Amino acid sequence: MQDNATEVTAAGIARMAGVGRAAVSNWRRRHADFPRPVGGTETSPSFALAEVESWLRAQGKLAEVPLRERVWQQLSGHPDGPVTALIHAGCVLLLIHDRPPVWLELSAGSDERLAEMLPGALREVFTPRFGPESATNTPRTVNTPGPAPASVADTPSAVNAAHSPPPPRPHPAVHTPTGPELLPSAPLLRGVAELAAELGARQTFEFLLGRHLDANPRQYTLTPADLAGLMADLAGPARTVLDPACGTGALLRAAATRPDQKLYAQDSAPELAALTTLRLALHTWSTVRGATGDTLRADAHPQLRADAVLCHPPFNERNWGHDELAYDPRWEYGFPARTESELAWVQHALARLKDGGAGVLLMPPAAASRRSGRRIRADLLRRGALRAVISLPVGAAPPYNIPLHLWVLRRPERAPAQPEVLLVDVGQFAGEGRGGPDWRAVREAALDAWQAFGRPGRFTERPGLARALPVIELLDDDVDLAPARHLPPPTAADGAEQLTAVRELLGQTLRLTADLTPQRADAAHPARWPLTTIGELARGGALMLRTGGNGGHARVPVLTDHDVLSGTDPSGTLPESDEEAVLTEPGDVVVPVLGGGSVARVIDTATAGAALGRNLVLLRPDPAALDPWFLAGFLRGTANNRQASSYASTATRLDVRRLQLPRLPLDEQRRYGERFRTLDEFERALRHAGRLGEQVVRGMYDGLTDGTVAPD
């Protein structure tokens, strides 16, 4: 059943038709019968999905809206907002996942009957999965004992707290929606069920959630899947796992490996807590206990003693509850300063661990050295609660411009006689592009050092990478735990040998660059070729045009726009998606659409098989009609890019369909293509020489300043 009230934006219309937003604006101006706006604003109008679909089909611009696109448009245009729609969809997908015959019986009737009967069916699923509290139709508060004893009631902080509104109490993340709440979602839920029959319930929810996160990137701080997997591995196998700041659930998903586990999640954002709880229930058969509430002020699991705690807490929070929580029993290692919210999360994690339990927290690097936290850091070290600090490469997680740390905790069963702490720096494995670090190398180095540290016997120092340091050596006035300040540099001999090898490689590259220098350019009159456009060639079948941005099911390297611009290997990642990824093939031409640069890259056998990233367009020419190097070369023309670009206040966007090519015979195309290919080889050699030159200069500075290179 089609929901006539569902609205779609111009961006959604462009996605449905496979065109740019500029094309939708042109249709509105050129066609008097184009559907009129039914909502939105003057600058960002929305249109009725059914009217748009009919118009596109009548114009021959659309044969049929794909099911997943129709469901997404219904969800994004839901009258109660996309988050409410996504939660309702998750509830029904869990019902389909656990009890498919029940859904088939309920969906056989009208929308009104479906909305009336659905709450009862959901209660039957929610009670065993989430606990009896989730079976209620409205959130129910969970009372937790107040932290301050009566003897301190007259302190200034207690008096102020008495006159301020109490913090919101935690409550279950998922509750059973009522019939009236579900009725507007009935058409969407039928579409979701149809999509689940095609993809599966879990995959359908992952697709819709991933699409929502991609559409709202500034609203959510995501933990990359590779980082989540590393944190779960550092914590080790665990039957009971807590994430007190669960976000979208990446950490608990990484830890959920068996059905007998119990997963506990809490987040202050109600929509995130609900979405994560549903996501985990669809991902695993483990028991899931999700809660909404401010964890530090209103802990939903005060009696829990977990095997493992994984947490990516909010950074640099001033309003974390400093005034209200001065006498909280969780501050076993010292009361955190107002500026040390991260140390409050560290102690919360330790308070929720059983003796011997492990915790892994993602931390800002400043938490390892700020003077305001030195007393707490010292006590964590003395008592053996802080076992390791691992410095990650730049780009491992947001904020991507600083090297974040992992703190590995262990709730001490008894005070160690001679405590040690492991310091690891894997910053050397940072990637060259924006796609992130070399996660395989990061994972292997960090886990190998951590496992070796846990084995009996003395830890073997690894210069520049890892060192086990007696705690007594860190207990000075600063208690600075930054690994880079305590790790010995790589051995001087290795550094000198490496510098010599780089210098020899630079010499070879410079000689190659000289051999590849283009021949003298002969003057000629401007050519007057007959022209065609990429759009016309695509319609005529001379090439295929695809856009990137989906990760697919398999984890493959992702070619990013930065990789294309810088000429580097695929370095990116994309979230797992049930939409098929666009995989590159030899001879494809890839063009970035943002940034205003005239760049096109021909895919070779080394790059083939990578998934196409966001903001990239792939052109796959018919070799009987187009030479790929000829195509790429003419697409790089400055004038060509200028006439095909649109300009906004913050960015330039390229409309690839408007790029022009001369109509030339295939033999003539190949002549031009060979010259373009040699230019590309020369450009890559120049880039490589530049990178090698930077390594030589940096190595010489380092060698001269540390004494491993003589000045003469």
PDB file of N, CA, C and O in Angstrom, residues 556-559 564 570 581-590 601-613 616-620:
ATOM      1  N   VAL A 556      35.692  -4.902   1.825  1.00  0.00           N
ATOM      2  CA  VAL A 556      36.708  -4.732   0.789  1.00  0.00           C
ATOM      3  C   VAL A 556      37.281  -3.326   0.913  1.00  0.00           C
ATOM      4  O   VAL A 556      36.655  -2.431   1.487  1.00  0.00           O
ATOM      5  N   PRO A 557      38.506  -3.102   0.382  1.00  0.00           N
ATOM      6  CA  PRO A 557      39.052  -1.739   0.404  1.00  0.00           C
ATOM      7  C   PRO A 557      38.129  -0.777  -0.331  1.00  0.00           C
ATOM      8  O   PRO A 557      37.443  -1.152  -1.285  1.00  0.00           O
ATOM      9  N   VAL A 558      38.113   0.462   0.130  1.00  0.00           N
ATOM     10  CA  VAL A 558      37.230   1.475  -0.448  1.00  0.00           C
ATOM     11  C   VAL A 558      38.075   2.578  -1.072  1.00  0.00           C
ATOM     12  O   VAL A 558      38.976   3.127  -0.429  1.00  0.00           O
ATOM     13  N   LEU A 559      37.813   2.878  -2.339  1.00  0.00           N
ATOM     14  CA  LEU A 559      38.485   3.975  -3.023  1.00  0.00           C
ATOM     15  C   LEU A 559      37.761   5.268  -2.671  1.00  0.00           C
ATOM     16  O   LEU A 559      36.582   5.438  -2.985  1.00  0.00           O
ATOM     17  N   VAL A 564      41.642   9.297  -4.973  1.00  0.00           N
ATOM     18  CA  VAL A 564      41.678   9.689  -6.386  1.00  0.00           C
ATOM     19  C   VAL A 564      42.460  10.986  -6.554  1.00  0.00           C
ATOM     20  O   VAL A 564      43.291  11.122  -7.460  1.00  0.00           O
ATOM     21  N   PRO A 570      43.512   2.425  -2.517  1.00  0.00           N
ATOM     22  CA  PRO A 570      42.274   2.499  -1.727  1.00  0.00           C
ATOM     23  C   PRO A 570      42.566   2.439  -0.239  1.00  0.00           C
ATOM     24  O   PRO A 570      43.263   1.536   0.236  1.00  0.00           O
ATOM     25  N   ALA A 581      27.576  -2.880  -3.195  1.00  0.00           N
ATOM     26  CA  ALA A 581      28.663  -1.932  -3.427  1.00  0.00           C
ATOM     27  C   ALA A 581      29.016  -1.901  -4.910  1.00  0.00           C
ATOM     28  O   ALA A 581      28.883  -2.902  -5.623  1.00  0.00           O
ATOM     29  N   VAL A 582      29.481  -0.737  -5.381  1.00  0.00           N
ATOM     30  CA  VAL A 582      29.971  -0.603  -6.749  1.00  0.00           C
ATOM     31  C   VAL A 582      31.454  -0.938  -6.724  1.00  0.00           C
ATOM     32  O   VAL A 582      32.253  -0.223  -6.113  1.00  0.00           O
ATOM     33  N   LEU A 583      31.848  -2.032  -7.372  1.00  0.00           N
ATOM     34  CA  LEU A 583      33.233  -2.479  -7.381  1.00  0.00           C
ATOM     35  C   LEU A 583      33.900  -2.064  -8.687  1.00  0.00           C
ATOM     36  O   LEU A 583      33.324  -2.214  -9.774  1.00  0.00           O
ATOM     37  N   THR A 584      35.110  -1.554  -8.562  1.00  0.00           N
ATOM     38  CA  THR A 584      35.827  -1.066  -9.731  1.00  0.00           C
ATOM     39  C   THR A 584      36.389  -2.222 -10.551  1.00  0.00           C
ATOM     40  O   THR A 584      36.674  -3.297 -10.032  1.00  0.00           O
ATOM     41  N   GLU A 585      36.547  -1.969 -11.867  1.00  0.00           N
ATOM     42  CA  GLU A 585      37.139  -2.924 -12.790  1.00  0.00           C
ATOM     43  C   GLU A 585      38.210  -2.223 -13.604  1.00  0.00           C
ATOM     44  O   GLU A 585      38.158  -0.998 -13.790  1.00  0.00           O
ATOM     45  N   PRO A 586      39.213  -2.964 -14.113  1.00  0.00           N
ATOM     46  CA  PRO A 586      40.237  -2.333 -14.954  1.00  0.00           C
ATOM     47  C   PRO A 586      39.604  -1.618 -16.152  1.00  0.00           C
ATOM     48  O   PRO A 586      38.718  -2.167 -16.813  1.00  0.00           O
ATOM     49  N   GLY A 587      40.052  -0.406 -16.406  1.00  0.00           N
ATOM     50  CA  GLY A 587      39.504   0.381 -17.500  1.00  0.00           C
ATOM     51  C   GLY A 587      38.405   1.332 -17.093  1.00  0.00           C
ATOM     52  O   GLY A 587      38.002   2.185 -17.889  1.00  0.00           O
ATOM     53  N   ASP A 588      37.903   1.218 -15.855  1.00  0.00           N
ATOM     54  CA  ASP A 588      36.924   2.193 -15.372  1.00  0.00           C
ATOM     55  C   ASP A 588      37.595   3.553 -15.199  1.00  0.00           C
ATOM     56  O   ASP A 588      38.794   3.643 -14.915  1.00  0.00           O
ATOM     57  N   VAL A 589      36.805   4.602 -15.313  1.00  0.00           N
ATOM     58  CA  VAL A 589      37.282   5.958 -15.060  1.00  0.00           C
ATOM     59  C   VAL A 589      36.491   6.511 -13.885  1.00  0.00           C
ATOM     60  O   VAL A 589      35.252   6.511 -13.905  1.00  0.00           O
ATOM     61  N   VAL A 590      37.193   6.963 -12.839  1.00  0.00           N
ATOM     62  CA  VAL A 590      36.558   7.447 -11.616  1.00  0.00           C
ATOM     63  C   VAL A 590      36.791   8.942 -11.504  1.00  0.00           C
ATOM     64  O   VAL A 590      37.921   9.417 -11.660  1.00  0.00           O
ATOM     65  N   ARG A 601      40.625   9.375 -12.803  1.00  0.00           N
ATOM     66  CA  ARG A 601      41.588   8.288 -12.592  1.00  0.00           C
ATOM     67  C   ARG A 601      41.126   7.042 -13.319  1.00  0.00           C
ATOM     68  O   ARG A 601      39.969   6.629 -13.185  1.00  0.00           O
ATOM     69  N   VAL A 602      42.045   6.451 -14.077  1.00  0.00           N
ATOM     70  CA  VAL A 602      41.765   5.198 -14.766  1.00  0.00           C
ATOM     71  C   VAL A 602      42.157   4.050 -13.835  1.00  0.00           C
ATOM     72  O   VAL A 602      43.280   4.004 -13.323  1.00  0.00           O
ATOM     73  N   ILE A 603      41.252   3.129 -13.621  1.00  0.00           N
ATOM     74  CA  ILE A 603      41.488   2.010 -12.714  1.00  0.00           C
ATOM     75  C   ILE A 603      42.378   0.973 -13.401  1.00  0.00           C
ATOM     76  O   ILE A 603      42.107   0.564 -14.535  1.00  0.00           O
ATOM     77  N   ASP A 604      43.434   0.552 -12.679  1.00  0.00           N
ATOM     78  CA  ASP A 604      44.316  -0.491 -13.199  1.00  0.00           C
ATOM     79  C   ASP A 604      44.059  -1.792 -12.456  1.00  0.00           C
ATOM     80  O   ASP A 604      43.181  -1.884 -11.591  1.00  0.00           O
ATOM     81  N   THR A 605      44.839  -2.823 -12.778  1.00  0.00           N
ATOM     82  CA  THR A 605      44.601  -4.134 -12.160  1.00  0.00           C
ATOM     83  C   THR A 605      44.886  -4.110 -10.662  1.00  0.00           C
ATOM     84  O   THR A 605      44.267  -4.857  -9.898  1.00  0.00           O
ATOM     85  N   ALA A 606      45.811  -3.226 -10.214  1.00  0.00           N
ATOM     86  CA  ALA A 606      46.128  -3.159  -8.784  1.00  0.00           C
ATOM     87  C   ALA A 606      44.999  -2.549  -7.971  1.00  0.00           C
ATOM     88  O   ALA A 606      44.817  -2.867  -6.795  1.00  0.00           O
ATOM     89  N   THR A 607      44.245  -1.632  -8.570  1.00  0.00           N
ATOM     90  CA  THR A 607      43.163  -0.932  -7.860  1.00  0.00           C
ATOM     91  C   THR A 607      41.815  -1.609  -8.065  1.00  0.00           C
ATOM     92  O   THR A 607      40.865  -1.320  -7.350  1.00  0.00           O
ATOM     93  N   ALA A 608      41.716  -2.497  -9.054  1.00  0.00           N
ATOM     94  CA  ALA A 608      40.433  -3.128  -9.366  1.00  0.00           C
ATOM     95  C   ALA A 608      39.932  -3.937  -8.183  1.00  0.00           C
ATOM     96  O   ALA A 608      40.713  -4.499  -7.413  1.00  0.00           O
ATOM     97  N   GLY A 609      38.612  -3.990  -8.045  1.00  0.00           N
ATOM     98  CA  GLY A 609      37.988  -4.740  -6.964  1.00  0.00           C
ATOM     99  C   GLY A 609      37.675  -3.931  -5.738  1.00  0.00           C
ATOM    100  O   GLY A 609      37.017  -4.426  -4.824  1.00  0.00           O
ATOM    101  N   ALA A 610      38.116  -2.656  -5.693  1.00  0.00           N
ATOM    102  CA  ALA A 610      37.793  -1.789  -4.559  1.00  0.00           C
ATOM    103  C   ALA A 610      36.369  -1.277  -4.696  1.00  0.00           C
ATOM    104  O   ALA A 610      35.838  -1.116  -5.803  1.00  0.00           O
ATOM    105  N   ALA A 611      35.735  -1.016  -3.556  1.00  0.00           N
ATOM    106  CA  ALA A 611      34.395  -0.423  -3.560  1.00  0.00           C
ATOM    107  C   ALA A 611      34.506   1.076  -3.814  1.00  0.00           C
ATOM    108  O   ALA A 611      35.456   1.726  -3.375  1.00  0.00           O
ATOM    109  N   LEU A 612      33.544   1.612  -4.521  1.00  0.00           N
ATOM    110  CA  LEU A 612      33.529   3.035  -4.847  1.00  0.00           C
ATOM    111  C   LEU A 612      32.988   3.816  -3.661  1.00  0.00           C
ATOM    112  O   LEU A 612      31.902   3.539  -3.152  1.00  0.00           O
ATOM    113  N   GLY A 613      33.766   4.807  -3.188  1.00  0.00           N
ATOM    114  CA  GLY A 613      33.385   5.591  -2.027  1.00  0.00           C
ATOM    115  C   GLY A 613      32.433   6.715  -2.359  1.00  0.00           C
ATOM    116  O   GLY A 613      31.992   6.896  -3.503  1.00  0.00           O
ATOM    117  N   LEU A 616      32.043  10.050  -5.434  1.00  0.00           N
ATOM    118  CA  LEU A 616      32.738   9.592  -6.623  1.00  0.00           C
ATOM    119  C   LEU A 616      31.728   9.070  -7.636  1.00  0.00           C
ATOM    120  O   LEU A 616      30.704   8.491  -7.266  1.00  0.00           O
ATOM    121  N   VAL A 617      32.023   9.287  -8.911  1.00  0.00           N
ATOM    122  CA  VAL A 617      31.217   8.744 -10.006  1.00  0.00           C
ATOM    123  C   VAL A 617      32.117   7.839 -10.842  1.00  0.00           C
ATOM    124  O   VAL A 617      33.256   8.204 -11.161  1.00  0.00           O
ATOM    125  N   LEU A 618      31.615   6.662 -11.172  1.00  0.00           N
ATOM    126  CA  LEU A 618      32.358   5.703 -11.982  1.00  0.00           C
ATOM    127  C   LEU A 618      31.782   5.683 -13.393  1.00  0.00           C
ATOM    128  O   LEU A 618      30.562   5.574 -13.580  1.00  0.00           O
ATOM    129  N   LEU A 619      32.651   5.779 -14.369  1.00  0.00           N
ATOM    130  CA  LEU A 619      32.280   5.673 -15.779  1.00  0.00           C
ATOM    131  C   LEU A 619      32.922   4.407 -16.324  1.00  0.00           C
ATOM    132  O   LEU A 619      34.152   4.255 -16.258  1.00  0.00           O
ATOM    133  N   ARG A 620      32.117   3.494 -16.851  1.00  0.00           N
ATOM    134  CA  ARG A 620      32.626   2.238 -17.404  1.00  0.00           C
ATOM    135  C   ARG A 620      32.400   2.252 -18.916  1.00  0.00           C
ATOM    136  O   ARG A 620      31.313   1.943 -19.396  1.00  0.00           O
TER     137      ARG A 620
END
